[in-house]
Short mmCIF file of C-alpha atoms and ligand atoms in Angstrom, two decimals:
data_model
loop_
_atom_site.label_atom_id
_atom_site.label_comp_id
_atom_site.label_asym_id
_atom_site.label_seq_id
_atom_site.Cartn_x
_atom_site.Cartn_y
_atom_site.Cartn_z
CA MET A 1 0.00 0.00 0.00
CA VAL A 2 2.66 2.46 1.08
CA LYS A 3 4.83 1.36 -1.77
CA SER A 4 2.15 1.92 -4.39
CA LEU A 5 1.35 5.31 -2.90
CA PHE A 6 4.98 6.18 -3.23
CA VAL A 7 4.92 5.22 -6.88
CA TYR A 8 1.81 7.34 -7.51
CA GLY A 9 3.37 10.20 -5.61
CA VAL A 10 6.47 10.14 -7.74
CA LEU A 11 4.32 9.84 -10.83
CA GLY A 12 2.28 12.82 -9.66
CA VAL A 13 5.35 14.95 -9.08
CA LEU A 14 6.47 14.15 -12.59
CA LEU A 15 3.07 14.76 -14.17
CA VAL A 16 1.93 17.93 -12.43
CA PRO A 17 4.33 20.28 -14.24
CA VAL A 18 3.33 18.75 -17.56
CA LEU A 19 -0.43 18.69 -17.09
CA CYS A 20 -0.90 21.78 -14.98
CA ASP A 21 1.29 24.00 -17.05
CA LEU A 22 1.73 27.70 -16.56
CA ILE A 23 0.76 28.24 -20.15
CA THR A 24 -1.81 26.33 -22.16
CA VAL A 25 -2.76 26.84 -25.78
CA CYS A 26 -5.93 25.55 -27.40
CA VAL A 27 -8.49 26.27 -30.11
CA GLU A 28 -12.03 27.28 -29.17
CA ASP A 29 -15.21 25.99 -30.84
CA ASP A 30 -15.43 29.18 -32.88
CA GLU A 31 -11.81 28.63 -33.96
CA ASP A 32 -10.31 31.41 -31.92
CA LEU A 33 -6.90 30.69 -30.50
CA ARG A 34 -6.79 30.81 -26.71
CA VAL A 35 -3.66 31.17 -24.61
CA ASP A 36 -4.02 30.85 -20.84
CA CYS A 37 -1.15 32.15 -18.77
CA ARG A 38 -1.25 31.22 -15.11
CA ILE A 39 1.91 32.81 -13.83
CA ASN A 40 1.43 34.03 -10.31
CA PRO A 41 3.14 37.41 -10.01
CA LYS A 42 4.57 38.57 -6.72
CA PRO A 43 1.89 40.65 -4.98
CA SER A 44 4.13 43.65 -4.57
CA GLN A 45 4.84 43.82 -8.26
CA TYR A 46 3.25 46.09 -10.77
CA ASN A 47 1.28 43.81 -13.08
CA SER A 48 1.74 43.76 -16.79
CA TYR A 49 1.27 41.08 -19.40
CA GLU A 50 2.74 40.23 -22.75
CA PHE A 51 1.63 37.51 -25.19
CA SER A 52 3.70 36.58 -28.19
CA TRP A 53 4.73 33.69 -30.36
CA SER A 54 7.95 32.84 -32.02
CA SER A 55 8.46 30.85 -35.14
CA GLY A 56 11.92 30.34 -36.47
CA SER A 57 13.95 33.15 -35.02
CA LYS A 58 11.16 35.68 -35.23
CA GLU A 59 9.17 36.66 -32.15
CA THR A 60 5.91 38.47 -32.81
CA LEU A 61 4.03 40.38 -30.15
CA ILE A 62 0.30 39.61 -30.08
CA ASN A 63 -0.95 41.59 -27.14
CA THR A 64 0.57 43.50 -24.27
CA ASN A 65 -0.10 46.28 -21.85
CA VAL A 66 3.52 46.96 -21.08
CA SER A 67 3.80 50.67 -21.61
CA GLY A 68 5.97 51.57 -24.55
CA SER A 69 5.50 48.33 -26.49
CA ALA A 70 2.76 47.50 -28.94
CA ALA A 71 1.38 44.45 -30.69
CA ASP A 72 2.45 43.64 -34.22
CA VAL A 73 0.29 45.51 -36.78
CA GLN A 74 -1.29 42.31 -38.13
CA PHE A 75 -2.70 41.55 -34.66
CA LYS A 76 -4.05 44.99 -33.98
CA ASP A 77 -7.63 44.70 -32.68
CA GLN A 78 -7.62 40.94 -33.30
CA SER A 79 -7.09 39.85 -29.74
CA TYR A 80 -8.28 40.62 -26.26
CA VAL A 81 -7.04 39.78 -22.80
CA GLU A 82 -9.09 38.99 -19.71
CA GLU A 83 -8.10 38.16 -16.17
CA LEU A 84 -8.21 34.59 -14.90
CA GLU A 85 -9.09 33.47 -11.39
CA PRO A 86 -7.24 33.15 -9.08
CA HIS A 87 -4.44 34.75 -11.09
CA GLY A 88 -3.16 35.03 -14.62
CA TYR A 89 -4.47 36.22 -17.96
CA ARG A 90 -6.24 34.71 -20.93
CA MET A 91 -5.57 35.98 -24.42
CA THR A 92 -7.98 35.19 -27.24
CA LEU A 93 -6.95 35.75 -30.83
CA SER A 94 -9.46 35.72 -33.70
CA GLY A 95 -8.95 35.05 -37.34
CA PHE A 96 -5.56 33.35 -37.33
CA THR A 97 -6.29 29.71 -36.72
CA HIS A 98 -5.89 28.79 -40.36
CA THR A 99 -2.74 30.81 -40.86
CA LEU A 100 -0.82 29.93 -37.70
CA PRO A 101 2.85 29.25 -38.23
CA TYR A 102 3.54 25.50 -38.23
CA ASN A 103 6.03 25.18 -35.45
CA THR A 104 5.37 27.82 -32.91
CA THR A 105 6.52 28.62 -29.43
CA TYR A 106 3.81 30.48 -27.54
CA ILE A 107 5.19 32.82 -24.93
CA CYS A 108 3.62 34.81 -22.15
CA LYS A 109 5.19 37.12 -19.64
CA ILE A 110 3.60 38.46 -16.53
CA SER A 111 5.60 41.03 -14.66
CA LYS A 112 8.82 39.80 -16.25
CA VAL A 113 8.22 36.10 -15.42
CA VAL A 114 8.22 34.10 -18.64
CA ALA A 115 6.40 30.89 -19.57
CA SER A 116 6.53 29.28 -22.97
CA VAL A 117 5.29 26.18 -24.72
CA TYR A 118 6.11 24.70 -28.10
CA VAL A 119 3.16 23.41 -30.13
CA GLU A 120 3.06 22.20 -33.69
CA ARG A 121 0.01 23.41 -35.57
CA GLU A 122 -1.44 19.92 -36.09
CA HIS A 123 -1.17 19.25 -32.39
CA LEU A 124 -3.26 22.13 -31.13
CA LEU A 125 -6.09 20.73 -29.02
CA PRO A 126 -9.69 21.91 -28.83
CA CYS A 127 -10.26 23.86 -25.60
CA SER A 128 -13.16 21.65 -24.58
CA ALA A 129 -10.78 18.69 -24.41
CA VAL A 130 -8.09 20.65 -22.60
CA SER A 131 -10.34 22.00 -19.86
CA MET A 132 -11.86 18.58 -19.21
CA PHE A 133 -8.43 17.13 -19.03
CA LEU A 134 -7.11 19.83 -16.72
CA LYS A 135 -10.11 19.70 -14.41
CA THR A 136 -10.04 15.97 -13.97
CA SER A 137 -6.38 15.11 -14.06
CA CYS A 138 -4.92 18.12 -12.26
CA SER A 139 -7.26 18.01 -9.31
CA TRP A 140 -7.07 14.25 -9.19
CA ILE A 141 -3.30 14.26 -9.07
CA VAL A 142 -3.18 17.09 -6.57
CA CYS A 143 -5.59 15.18 -4.33
CA LEU A 144 -3.46 12.13 -4.59
CA LEU A 145 -0.35 14.08 -3.76
CA LEU A 146 -1.95 15.73 -0.77
CA PHE A 147 -3.17 12.39 0.44
CA PHE A 148 0.24 10.92 -0.10
CA CYS A 149 2.02 13.71 1.75
CA HIS A 150 -0.54 13.63 4.52
CA THR A 151 -0.15 9.93 5.19
CA HIS A 152 3.59 10.39 5.46
CA SER A 153 3.68 13.39 7.79
C1 NAG B 1 -2.22 45.67 -17.32
O1 NAG B 1 -3.52 45.17 -17.07
C2 NAG B 1 -3.70 44.71 -15.75
C3 NAG B 1 -5.09 44.07 -15.66
O2 NAG B 1 -6.04 44.73 -16.41
C4 NAG B 1 -3.55 45.87 -14.78
O3 NAG B 1 -3.72 45.41 -13.46
C5 NAG B 1 -2.16 46.45 -14.94
O4 NAG B 1 -1.98 47.56 -14.12
C6 NAG B 1 -1.90 46.84 -16.40
N1 NAG B 1 -0.52 47.22 -16.55
C7 NAG B 1 -0.14 48.33 -17.19
C8 NAG B 1 1.34 48.58 -17.29
O5 NAG B 1 -0.94 49.10 -17.66
C1 NAG B 2 8.21 21.57 -37.77
O1 NAG B 2 8.97 20.74 -36.89
C2 NAG B 2 9.04 19.40 -37.34
C3 NAG B 2 9.68 18.58 -36.25
O2 NAG B 2 10.74 19.26 -35.64
C4 NAG B 2 9.81 19.38 -38.67
O3 NAG B 2 9.93 18.05 -39.13
C5 NAG B 2 9.05 20.23 -39.68
O4 NAG B 2 9.79 20.30 -40.89
C6 NAG B 2 8.82 21.62 -39.15
N1 NAG B 2 7.91 22.32 -40.07
C7 NAG B 2 8.13 23.56 -40.49
C8 NAG B 2 7.15 24.09 -41.45
O5 NAG B 2 9.10 24.22 -40.12
#
């Protein structure tokens, strides 16, 4: 029993960073591209966000509210950003799903903390699948981990 818990615990530790990522990218039913960025900024810090992608050696800014920088012209008025609970930002981009670069690294920065994820265009998942997956597997694994830690303390 203890041994199998240990195995699940180790498995959980390995899986949590993969499944409960700081940045997730998916395609909505209406074909908008959605990037969720769940970086938790330090409370004392002045909050700002920046969403971009890079393909090849070129990084293109999609949306930001860092003063002094602006989104690439092609993305002007194509995206919007909303706040996520308990922290983080969600960026939604319309009209680019069929023209996304093939091999893209999606990047978000919140108050200078950076998260990025590499996704090939064919491997973008529908958001409905992602949120189901995150809800079930993240909370399940976290529960398991808590249980595991609890029984050993
Ligand atoms: C960016 O937007 C967030 C949330 O709307 C706000 O809290 C923050 O102050 C803004 N940052 C700048 C530099 O305007
Ligand atoms: C994307 O990456 C894959 C795997 O690294 C590579 O085989 C493919 O040629 C790349 N496609 C483009 C369009 O760069």
